[in-house]
Coordinates of C-alpha atoms and ligand atoms in Angstrom, one line a residue:
X202 CA 1.5 4.5 24.9
X203 CA 3.6 1.4 24.5
X204 CA 1.3 -1.4 23.7
X205 CA -2.2 -1.3 23.1
X206 CA -4.5 -4.2 24.0
X207 CA -7.7 -4.8 21.6
X208 CA -11.0 -4.9 22.5
X209 CA -10.8 -9.0 21.9
X210 CA -7.8 -9.0 23.8
X211 CA -5.6 -11.0 21.3
X212 CA -3.7 -8.2 20.0
X213 CA -0.8 -6.0 20.8
X214 CA -0.1 -3.4 18.7
X215 CA 3.7 -2.0 18.5
X216 CA 3.9 1.9 18.8
X217 CA 7.3 3.0 17.9
X218 CA 6.6 6.6 17.3
X219 CA 6.6 7.9 20.7
X220 CA 10.3 9.3 20.8
X221 CA 9.6 11.2 17.8
X222 CA 7.7 14.5 16.6
X223 CA 4.3 13.6 15.2
X224 CA 1.8 15.2 12.8
X225 CA -1.9 14.2 12.7
X226 CA -3.9 14.3 9.4
X227 CA -7.6 14.4 9.9
X228 CA -9.2 12.5 7.0
X229 CA -12.4 14.3 5.5
X230 CA -12.5 11.4 3.0
X231 CA -10.3 12.4 0.1
X232 CA -8.9 10.0 -2.2
X233 CA -5.5 11.1 -1.8
X234 CA -5.1 11.1 2.2
X235 CA -3.0 8.5 2.0
X236 CA -0.5 10.5 -0.1
X237 CA -0.6 13.4 2.4
X238 CA 1.0 10.9 5.1
X239 CA 3.3 9.7 2.6
X240 CA 4.7 12.8 1.9
X241 CA 5.2 13.9 5.7
X242 CA 6.9 10.9 6.3
X243 CA 9.2 11.3 3.5
X244 CA 10.2 14.6 5.4
X245 CA 11.2 12.2 8.2
X246 CA 8.4 12.8 10.4
X247 CA 5.9 10.5 11.9
X248 CA 2.1 10.9 11.1
X249 CA -1.1 9.3 11.6
X250 CA -4.4 9.4 9.8
X251 CA -7.4 9.6 11.7
X252 CA -11.0 9.8 10.6
X253 CA -12.3 13.2 11.5
X254 CA -15.3 11.8 13.4
X255 CA -13.1 9.9 15.7
X256 CA -10.9 12.8 16.6
X257 CA -12.2 14.3 19.7
X258 CA -10.0 17.0 21.4
X259 CA -8.8 14.7 24.2
X260 CA -7.5 11.9 22.0
X261 CA -5.7 14.5 20.0
X262 CA -4.1 16.1 23.0
X263 CA -2.8 12.7 24.3
X264 CA -1.3 12.1 21.1
X265 CA 0.8 15.1 21.4
X266 CA 1.1 16.5 17.6
X267 CA 3.4 19.2 16.6
X268 CA 0.9 20.4 13.9
X269 CA -2.4 19.0 12.2
X270 CA -3.3 18.5 8.5
X271 CA -7.0 18.8 7.4
X272 CA -7.1 16.5 4.3
X273 CA -9.7 17.3 1.4
X274 CA -12.8 15.3 1.0
X275 CA -15.9 15.1 -1.5
X276 CA -18.3 17.0 0.5
X277 CA -19.4 20.6 0.6
X278 CA -19.3 22.7 3.7
X279 CA -22.4 24.6 2.3
X280 CA -24.5 21.4 2.9
X281 CA -26.1 20.8 6.4
X282 CA -24.7 18.0 8.1
X283 CA -21.4 18.0 6.2
X284 CA -18.1 17.0 8.4
X285 CA -16.4 19.6 10.6
X286 CA -13.1 19.6 12.3
X287 CA -13.9 18.7 16.0
X288 CA -15.0 21.5 18.6
X289 CA -11.6 23.0 19.8
X290 CA -9.2 22.2 17.5
X291 CA -8.7 25.6 16.7
X292 CA -8.1 26.5 20.3
X293 CA -5.2 24.1 20.8
X294 CA -2.6 26.6 19.9
X295 CA -1.1 24.3 17.3
X296 CA -0.2 24.8 13.7
X297 CA -2.8 23.8 11.3
X298 CA -2.5 23.2 7.5
X299 CA -5.9 22.7 5.7
X300 CA -6.1 21.4 2.3
X301 CA -9.1 21.9 -0.3
X302 CA -11.9 20.7 2.1
X303 CA -9.6 21.1 4.8
X304 CA -9.3 24.7 4.0
X305 CA -13.1 25.3 3.3
X306 CA -14.0 23.8 6.8
X307 CA -11.5 25.9 8.5
X308 CA -12.4 29.0 6.9
X309 CA -16.3 28.2 7.5
X310 CA -15.7 27.2 11.1
X311 CA -13.9 30.1 11.6
X312 CA -16.4 32.9 10.4
X313 CA -15.4 33.4 6.8
X314 CA -17.5 32.2 4.0
X315 CA -17.2 29.3 1.4
X316 CA -19.7 29.1 -1.8
X317 CA -20.7 26.6 -4.5
X318 CA -18.7 28.1 -7.5
X319 CA -19.6 27.8 -11.2
X320 CA -15.6 28.3 -12.1
X321 CA -14.9 25.1 -11.1
X322 CA -11.1 23.8 -11.6
X323 CA -10.0 20.2 -12.0
X324 CA -6.4 19.2 -12.8
X325 CA -3.6 21.7 -13.6
X326 CA -3.7 25.2 -12.5
X327 CA -1.6 28.3 -11.6
X328 CA -1.3 30.2 -8.3
X329 CA 0.2 33.7 -8.4
X330 CA 2.0 34.4 -5.0
X331 CA 1.1 37.5 -3.6
X332 CA 3.3 37.7 -0.2
X333 CA 6.2 35.6 1.5
X334 CA 5.1 33.3 4.2
X335 CA 7.3 30.8 6.5
X336 CA 5.8 27.9 4.8
X337 CA 6.7 28.9 1.1
X338 CA 10.3 30.0 2.0
X339 CA 13.1 28.8 -0.4
X340 CA 10.3 27.6 -3.0
X341 CA 8.0 30.4 -3.9
X342 CA 8.9 34.1 -4.1
X343 CA 6.6 36.9 -4.3
X344 CA 5.5 37.3 -7.9
X345 CA 6.0 33.6 -8.8
X346 CA 3.4 31.6 -10.9
X347 CA 3.4 28.4 -9.7
X348 CA 1.9 24.9 -10.9
X349 CA -0.7 23.4 -8.7
X350 CA -3.3 20.9 -8.8
X351 CA -6.8 21.6 -8.2
X352 CA -9.9 19.3 -7.7
X353 CA -13.0 21.7 -6.5
X354 CA -16.3 22.8 -7.1
X355 CA -16.6 25.1 -3.8
X356 CA -14.2 27.9 -2.9
X357 CA -13.5 30.6 -0.3
X358 CA -15.0 33.8 -0.9
X359 CA -14.4 35.8 2.3
X360 CA -11.8 35.4 5.0
X361 CA -12.1 35.0 8.5
X362 CA -10.3 37.8 10.7
X363 CA -6.6 37.5 11.3
X364 CA -6.1 35.9 7.7
X365 CA -4.6 37.2 4.4
X366 CA -3.7 35.9 0.8
X367 CA -0.8 34.3 0.1
X368 CA -1.8 33.3 -3.4
X369 CA -4.9 33.4 -6.0
X370 CA -5.8 31.2 -9.0
X371 CA -8.2 32.1 -11.7
X372 CA -10.7 30.1 -10.3
X373 CA -9.8 30.5 -6.4
X374 CA -9.0 34.1 -5.3
X375 CA -8.5 32.6 -2.2
X376 CA -6.3 29.5 -3.2
X377 CA -3.8 30.1 -0.3
X378 CA -4.2 32.0 2.6
X379 CA -2.6 32.3 6.1
X380 CA -3.0 33.7 9.6
X381 CA 0.5 33.9 10.6
X382 CA -0.3 34.7 14.0
X383 CA -1.8 31.5 15.0
X384 CA 0.2 29.6 12.3
X385 CA -2.9 28.5 10.5
X386 CA -2.2 28.0 6.7
X387 CA -4.8 26.9 4.3
X388 CA -4.7 26.0 0.3
X389 CA -7.4 25.2 -2.1
X390 CA -4.8 23.0 -4.2
X391 CA -3.6 19.7 -3.3
X392 CA 0.3 20.0 -2.5
X393 CA 0.2 16.1 -1.8
X394 CA 0.0 14.9 -5.4
X395 CA 3.0 15.1 -8.0
X396 CA 1.1 17.3 -10.1
X397 CA 1.9 20.1 -7.6
X398 CA 5.8 20.2 -8.3
X399 CA 6.8 21.8 -5.1
X400 CA 4.2 20.2 -2.9
X401 CA 6.5 18.0 -1.0
X402 CA 8.6 21.0 0.0
X403 CA 5.4 23.0 1.0
X404 CA 4.7 20.2 3.5
X405 CA 8.2 20.0 4.5
X406 CA 8.2 23.3 5.4
X407 CA 4.9 23.3 7.5
X408 CA 6.5 19.9 9.6
X409 CA 10.1 21.7 9.8
X410 CA 9.8 25.1 9.7
X411 CA 6.4 25.8 11.0
X412 CA 5.7 22.9 13.3
X413 CA 9.5 22.5 14.3
X414 CA 9.8 18.7 13.7
X415 CA 13.2 17.2 13.9
X416 CA 12.9 15.1 11.0
X417 CA 14.5 12.1 12.6
X418 CA 11.9 9.3 11.7
X419 CA 14.1 7.2 9.6
X420 CA 14.1 3.5 8.8
X421 CA 17.3 3.1 10.9
X422 CA 15.8 4.7 13.8
X423 CA 12.4 2.7 13.4
X424 CA 14.1 -0.6 12.9
X425 CA 16.2 -0.2 16.2
X426 CA 13.1 0.9 18.3
X427 CA 10.8 -1.9 16.6
X428 CA 13.7 -4.5 17.7
X429 CA 13.3 -3.2 21.2
X430 CA 9.5 -3.0 21.1
X431 CA 9.3 -6.5 20.0
X432 CA 11.8 -8.0 22.5
X433 CA 9.6 -6.1 25.3
X434 CA 6.3 -7.6 23.5
X435 CA 7.6 -11.1 23.1
X436 CA 9.6 -11.5 26.1
X437 CA 10.8 -15.2 25.9
X438 CA 7.4 -16.3 24.3
X439 CA 7.6 -18.1 21.1
X440 CA 6.6 -16.7 17.7
X441 CA 5.7 -18.3 14.5
X442 CA 5.6 -16.3 11.3
X443 CA 4.0 -17.6 8.0
X444 CA 6.2 -16.8 5.4
X445 CA 4.7 -16.3 1.6
X446 CA 8.0 -15.2 0.0
X447 CA 6.8 -11.8 -0.5
X448 CA 8.2 -8.6 0.6
X449 CA 5.9 -8.2 4.0
X450 CA 6.4 -11.4 5.6
X451 CA 9.8 -11.6 4.4
X452 CA 10.8 -8.1 6.0
X453 CA 8.6 -9.0 9.3
X454 CA 10.6 -12.3 9.4
X455 CA 13.9 -10.7 9.3
X456 CA 13.2 -7.9 11.7
X457 CA 11.7 -10.5 14.2
X458 CA 14.8 -12.7 14.0
X459 CA 17.2 -9.8 14.6
X460 CA 15.1 -8.7 17.4
X461 CA 14.3 -12.3 19.2
X462 CA 16.7 -15.0 17.5
X463 CA 15.4 -18.8 17.3
X464 CA 12.2 -17.6 19.7
X465 CA 11.2 -17.5 16.3
X466 CA 10.0 -20.5 13.7
X467 CA 9.2 -19.6 10.1
X468 CA 6.5 -21.7 8.2
X469 CA 6.5 -22.0 4.5
X470 CA 3.5 -23.7 3.2
X471 CA 4.1 -25.0 -0.4
X472 CA 0.6 -25.1 -2.1
X473 CA 1.9 -26.8 -5.2
X474 CA 1.1 -23.4 -7.1
X475 CA 4.1 -21.4 -6.5
X476 CA 6.2 -20.3 -9.4
X477 CA 9.4 -21.9 -10.7
X478 CA 12.4 -22.2 -8.2
X479 CA 10.0 -20.0 -5.9
X480 CA 10.1 -22.4 -3.0
X481 CA 13.9 -23.0 -3.4
X482 CA 14.7 -19.5 -3.2
X483 CA 12.6 -19.0 -0.1
X484 CA 14.5 -21.8 1.8
X485 CA 17.8 -20.7 0.5
X486 CA 17.2 -17.2 1.7
X487 CA 15.7 -17.9 5.1
X488 CA 17.2 -21.1 6.1
X489 CA 20.4 -21.2 4.5
X490 CA 21.4 -17.2 4.6
X491 CA 19.6 -16.2 7.5
X492 CA 19.6 -19.3 9.5
X493 CA 15.9 -18.8 10.8
X494 CA 14.5 -22.1 12.0
X495 CA 12.2 -22.7 8.9
X496 CA 9.7 -25.3 8.3
X497 CA 9.1 -26.0 4.6
X498 CA 5.7 -28.2 4.4
X499 CA 5.0 -29.5 1.3
X500 CA 1.1 -29.6 1.1
X501 CA 0.8 -29.7 -2.8
X502 CA -0.9 -33.1 -3.1
X503 CA -3.5 -32.0 -0.4
X504 CA -4.3 -28.5 -2.0
X505 CA -4.0 -30.0 -5.6
X506 CA -6.2 -33.1 -4.4
X507 CA -9.2 -30.4 -2.9
X508 CA -8.8 -28.4 -6.1
X509 CA -9.6 -31.2 -8.5
X510 CA -12.3 -30.4 -10.7
X511 CA -12.9 -27.2 -9.2
X512 CA -13.3 -24.2 -11.8
X513 CA -15.4 -21.7 -10.1
X514 CA -12.7 -18.8 -9.0
X515 CA -14.5 -18.1 -5.6
X516 CA -15.0 -22.0 -4.9
X517 CA -10.9 -22.0 -5.6
X518 CA -9.9 -19.2 -3.4
X519 CA -12.2 -20.3 -0.3
X520 CA -10.5 -24.0 -0.5
X521 CA -7.3 -22.7 -0.8
X522 CA -7.7 -20.2 2.1
X523 CA -9.5 -22.8 4.3
X524 CA -6.7 -25.6 3.4
X525 CA -4.0 -22.9 4.2
X526 CA -5.3 -22.5 7.7
X527 CA -5.6 -26.3 8.5
X528 CA -2.0 -26.9 7.2
X529 CA -0.6 -24.1 9.1
X530 CA -2.4 -25.0 12.0
X531 CA -1.2 -28.6 12.0
X532 CA 2.3 -27.3 11.6
X533 CA 2.4 -25.0 14.4
X534 CA 1.0 -27.7 16.8
X535 CA 4.2 -29.7 15.8
X536 CA 6.2 -26.9 17.2
X537 CA 4.7 -27.1 20.6
X538 CA 3.8 -24.3 22.7
X539 CA 3.7 -20.8 20.7
X540 CA 2.5 -17.6 22.1
X541 CA 2.6 -15.2 19.0
X542 CA 1.7 -15.2 15.6
X543 CA 3.6 -12.5 13.5
X544 CA 1.9 -10.9 10.5
X545 CA 2.9 -8.3 8.0
X546 CA 0.2 -6.0 8.3
X547 CA 0.9 -2.6 6.5
X548 CA -0.7 0.7 7.5
X549 CA -3.2 0.9 4.5
X550 CA -5.0 -2.2 6.0
X551 CA -5.1 -0.4 9.6
X552 CA -6.2 3.0 8.6
X553 CA -9.9 3.3 9.1
X554 CA -11.2 4.9 6.0
X555 CA -14.1 7.5 6.2
X556 CA -17.2 6.1 4.9
X557 CA -20.1 8.5 3.6
X558 CA -22.2 5.6 2.3
X559 CA -22.0 3.3 5.4
X560 CA -23.2 0.2 3.4
X561 CA -21.8 -3.1 2.6
X562 CA -19.5 -3.2 -0.4
X563 CA -19.4 -6.0 -2.7
X564 CA -16.9 -8.8 -2.5
X565 CA -15.2 -8.8 -5.9
X566 CA -12.7 -11.1 -4.8
X567 CA -12.1 -13.2 -1.4
X568 CA -8.6 -12.4 -0.7
X569 CA -6.8 -15.2 0.5
X570 CA -5.8 -14.1 4.2
X571 CA -5.0 -15.9 7.4
X572 CA -7.3 -13.6 9.5
X573 CA -8.9 -16.8 10.7
X574 CA -5.7 -17.8 12.2
X575 CA -5.1 -16.1 15.6
X576 CA -8.7 -16.9 17.0
X577 CA -8.4 -20.5 16.3
X578 CA -4.9 -21.0 17.6
X579 CA -5.7 -18.6 20.5
X580 CA -2.5 -16.7 19.5
X581 CA -1.7 -12.9 20.4
X582 CA -0.3 -10.7 17.2
X583 CA 3.0 -9.2 16.7
X584 CA 2.5 -6.9 13.8
X585 CA 5.5 -4.8 13.5
X586 CA 4.8 -3.2 10.0
X587 CA 1.4 -1.9 11.2
X588 CA 2.8 1.7 10.9
X589 CA 4.5 1.6 7.6
X590 CA 3.5 1.9 3.8
X591 CA 4.9 -0.5 1.2
X592 CA 7.8 1.7 0.1
X593 CA 8.7 2.2 3.6
X594 CA 8.5 -1.5 4.3
X595 CA 11.1 -1.7 1.4
X596 CA 13.3 0.7 3.1
X597 CA 13.2 -1.2 6.2
X598 CA 14.0 -4.3 4.3
X599 CA 17.3 -2.3 3.0
X600 CA 17.9 -1.0 6.6
X601 CA 17.8 -4.8 7.5
X602 CA 20.4 -5.5 4.9
X603 CA 18.3 -7.9 2.8
X604 CA 18.9 -8.5 -1.0
X605 CA 17.7 -5.9 -3.4
X606 CA 16.2 -8.4 -5.8
X607 CA 14.1 -9.4 -2.9
X608 CA 12.8 -6.3 -1.7
X609 CA 12.0 -5.4 -5.5
X610 CA 10.1 -8.5 -5.9
X611 CA 6.7 -8.3 -7.7
X612 CA 3.6 -9.0 -5.5
X613 CA 2.4 -12.5 -5.7
X614 CA -1.2 -13.5 -4.6
X615 CA -1.9 -16.2 -1.8
X616 CA -3.6 -18.5 -4.2
X617 CA -0.8 -18.4 -6.4
X618 CA -0.7 -19.8 -10.0
X619 CA -4.6 -21.3 -9.3
X620 CA -6.1 -17.9 -9.9
X621 CA -3.8 -17.5 -13.1
X622 CA -5.4 -20.9 -14.8
X623 CA -9.1 -20.1 -15.4
X624 CA -10.8 -23.4 -15.1
X625 CA -9.7 -26.6 -13.9
X626 CA -6.4 -26.7 -12.3
X627 CA -4.0 -29.8 -13.3
X628 CA -0.4 -30.6 -12.7
X629 CA 0.1 -30.4 -16.6
X630 CA -1.2 -26.9 -16.6
X631 CA 0.8 -25.9 -13.8
X632 CA 3.7 -27.4 -15.4
X633 CA 3.0 -25.6 -18.6
X634 CA 2.2 -22.2 -17.0
X635 CA 5.5 -22.0 -14.8
X636 CA 7.8 -22.3 -18.0
X637 CA 5.8 -19.6 -20.0
X638 CA 5.9 -17.5 -16.8
X639 CA 9.8 -18.0 -16.4
X640 CA 10.4 -16.9 -20.1
X641 CA 8.3 -13.9 -19.8
X642 CA 9.9 -12.7 -16.5
X643 CA 13.4 -13.4 -18.1
X644 CA 12.7 -11.4 -20.9
X645 CA 11.5 -8.5 -18.8
X646 CA 14.3 -8.6 -16.6
X647 CA 17.0 -8.5 -19.3
X648 CA 15.0 -5.4 -21.1
X649 CA 15.5 -4.1 -17.9
X650 CA 11.9 -3.4 -17.5
X651 CA 11.1 -5.2 -14.0
X652 CA 11.3 -2.4 -11.8
X653 CA 9.2 -0.2 -13.9
X654 CA 6.7 -2.7 -13.7
X655 CA 4.2 -3.2 -10.8
X656 CA 3.4 -6.9 -11.6
X657 CA 3.8 -9.0 -14.6
X658 CA 3.0 -12.8 -15.0
X659 CA 1.4 -15.4 -17.7
X660 CA -1.9 -16.8 -17.6
X661 CA -2.9 -20.3 -19.0
X662 CA -6.3 -20.0 -20.9
X663 CA -8.7 -22.8 -20.8
X664 CA -8.9 -22.5 -24.5
X665 CA -7.2 -24.5 -27.2
X666 CA -6.6 -23.0 -30.8
X667 CA -5.3 -24.4 -34.0
X668 CA -1.7 -23.4 -35.3
X669 CA 0.7 -24.8 -37.4
X670 CA 4.4 -25.7 -36.4
X671 CA 6.7 -27.1 -39.0
X672 CA 4.4 -29.2 -41.2
X673 CA 2.3 -30.0 -38.5
X674 CA -1.2 -28.9 -37.3
X675 CA -1.2 -28.1 -33.5
X676 CA -4.2 -27.6 -31.3
X677 CA -2.8 -26.4 -28.1
X678 CA -3.3 -23.9 -25.0
X679 CA -3.7 -19.9 -25.3
X680 CA -1.0 -18.0 -23.0
X681 CA -2.0 -14.6 -22.0
X682 CA 0.8 -11.8 -20.9
X683 CA -0.2 -9.3 -18.2
X684 CA 2.0 -6.5 -16.9
X685 CA 0.3 -3.4 -15.2
X686 CA 1.9 -0.1 -13.6
X687 CA 0.1 0.8 -10.2
X688 CA 1.0 2.5 -7.0
X689 CA -1.0 0.4 -4.7
X690 CA -2.8 -2.5 -6.9
X691 CA -6.4 -0.4 -6.3
X692 CA -6.3 1.1 -9.8
X693 CA -3.7 -0.3 -12.5
X694 CA -3.0 0.6 -16.2
X695 CA -1.5 -2.1 -18.8
X696 CA 2.1 -1.6 -19.4
X697 CA 2.9 -0.1 -22.9
X698 CA 5.5 -2.6 -24.0
X699 CA 6.6 -2.0 -27.5
X700 CA 5.5 -4.6 -30.2
X701 CA 9.2 -6.0 -31.0
X702 CA 9.3 -7.0 -27.1
X703 CA 6.2 -8.8 -27.2
X704 CA 6.7 -10.4 -30.5
X705 CA 9.8 -11.5 -29.1
X706 CA 8.5 -13.0 -25.9
X707 CA 5.7 -14.6 -27.8
X708 CA 8.5 -16.4 -30.0
X709 CA 10.3 -17.5 -27.5
X710 CA 7.3 -19.1 -25.5
X711 CA 5.8 -21.1 -28.5
X712 CA 9.2 -22.3 -29.3
X713 CA 10.1 -23.4 -25.9
X714 CA 7.1 -24.4 -24.0
X715 CA 5.4 -27.3 -25.4
X716 CA 1.4 -26.9 -25.0
X717 CA 1.2 -23.4 -26.0
X718 CA 0.7 -22.3 -29.7
X719 CA -0.7 -18.9 -29.2
X720 CA 0.2 -15.9 -27.3
X721 CA -2.1 -12.8 -26.4
X722 CA -1.3 -9.5 -24.6
X723 CA -3.8 -8.1 -21.9
X724 CA -4.7 -4.6 -22.5
X725 CA -7.2 -3.9 -20.0
X726 CA -7.1 -1.5 -17.1
X727 CA -8.2 -1.5 -13.5
X728 CA -11.0 -0.8 -13.3
X729 CA -12.8 -2.4 -15.4
X730 CA -10.4 -5.4 -15.1
X731 CA -8.6 -6.6 -12.1
X732 CA -4.8 -7.4 -12.3
X733 CA -5.5 -11.2 -11.8
X734 CA -7.7 -13.2 -13.9
X735 CA -9.6 -14.5 -11.1
Ligands
XMP23 P1 -6.5 -7.8 -8.3 O1 -6.7 -8.9 -8.9 O2 -7.8 -7.9 -7.1 O3 -5.2 -7.7 -7.3 O4 -6.8 -6.4 -9.0 C1 -4.9 -6.8 -6.6 C2 -3.8 -7.1 -6.2 O5 -3.9 -8.0 -5.2 C3 -3.0 -9.5 -5.5 N1 -3.8 -10.2 -5.3 C4 -3.9 -11.1 -3.9 N2 -2.9 -10.9 -2.9 N3 -4.0 -12.6 -1.7 C5 -2.9 -11.7 -1.9 O6 -2.1 -11.9 -1.0 C6 -5.1 -12.8 -2.6 O7 -6.0 -13.5 -2.4 C7 -4.7 -11.9 -3.8 N4 -5.6 -11.7 -4.9 C8 -5.2 -10.7 -5.8 C9 -2.8 -9.2 -7.0 O8 -1.6 -10.2 -7.2 C10 -2.5 -7.9 -7.1 O9 -1.1 -7.5 -6.7

């Protein structure tokens, strides 16, 4: 498959994987299925995640995987109607690796027994290795006592024909089993999480030694193939790309420019709610350094005018989203005929996750996105990052020679500083916030903490408090500082700065930023908080 036409005929998806060995991961709904994919890709092997109920045997055969991994999941195989691997999976003659629920359904479907146990295991556990196999080679010898991470209530109590025990734990006598003749391996524990220290190597042994994958899926290979594919897809068409200054859109733009040169035009919409120096940096890098045709549209008056007097967070987000589309549309119509819109869509946005509840989820925040654009402008999509995780996008940026500090940038939300000023937005507040944010980030960089933090920023609260500076009474705004660690933005913990650092930042902000006389630090994790304040 080179290109796939979607149902609405508007989007074409690049598939750069066809020259490489592939592993298929069947998802039974585990919270950590994406980690399996990341571990496999770290071994240089391309893989995809498919929901178990969308993987019929013919589709699997077309995909031509060299092996299949069955993920964990929240169900119990002892319940009626719980998920099963597709009919015929065990007769394909392919190596299989079952993890947790994947192990249990493998055992159950092949004639063994799984029972709900009183002896549940959550967290750290130890497996005693009873015999050697191809998949444990060079890591776990017979007699070893190895740390793993468990999360299970059910457990296997009798094995299907052909299987033998590789390892046991206190709570799971069949913690690690194999049928070496058929190359079926299955574990009760989770090799994909970091708390199973040799888990990555175990998965590598599966993909390389058992499945025979070459491990040649590197970012340099990806880059070269993606460039070829983009050329084939775009032909001599014209492409526009919305640049936000973030990593995903920046890497998309540089990759496209490498592929099609000046057939690409980038549009950078300045909403007036960018951080200090942000617009200048984007123009410098893309127009001056890369020589990419770039339209820098200063629409700040329009955005700020429409936001005047608006304080409700959802209203702000909706106004910004709609205005962005209007401005983008107007700018691109000035360019003339355009055929494609390039977007930095990533693999986590593409994976269809297994939903057991089926019901609609609550909207916490209306995310700023440009999803309305392709339909309105009748454009086909170019999405060269659709197969990649965030950290792989950064690697691709490196393979494209992009500056390291650009690649490592913290995420910045589409609505910008608007959602860091609870209440009404004014030019004055934006200016105060920019200054405070600059001081905060400067101190973080100086302390060498920037890369240890997922995201750090200042928030200007719509609250004035009384202070005293010199002999004068002050009555100024409160600034809240936020810094979090996270792997994907879905959950987060606040960053544990030492007090001296925070005290120093507070002093600098109050001394240097007129309009702020008090600084507080936000120690809320996500959940229950969110990363941004609105
Ligand atoms: P929350 O506040 O939902 O943020 O915990 C999670 C991550 O998403 C970013 N964020 C956005 N990114 N458009 C974006 O492109 C948005 O509308 C948006 N809102 C939040 C936020 O900065 C954090 O990294």
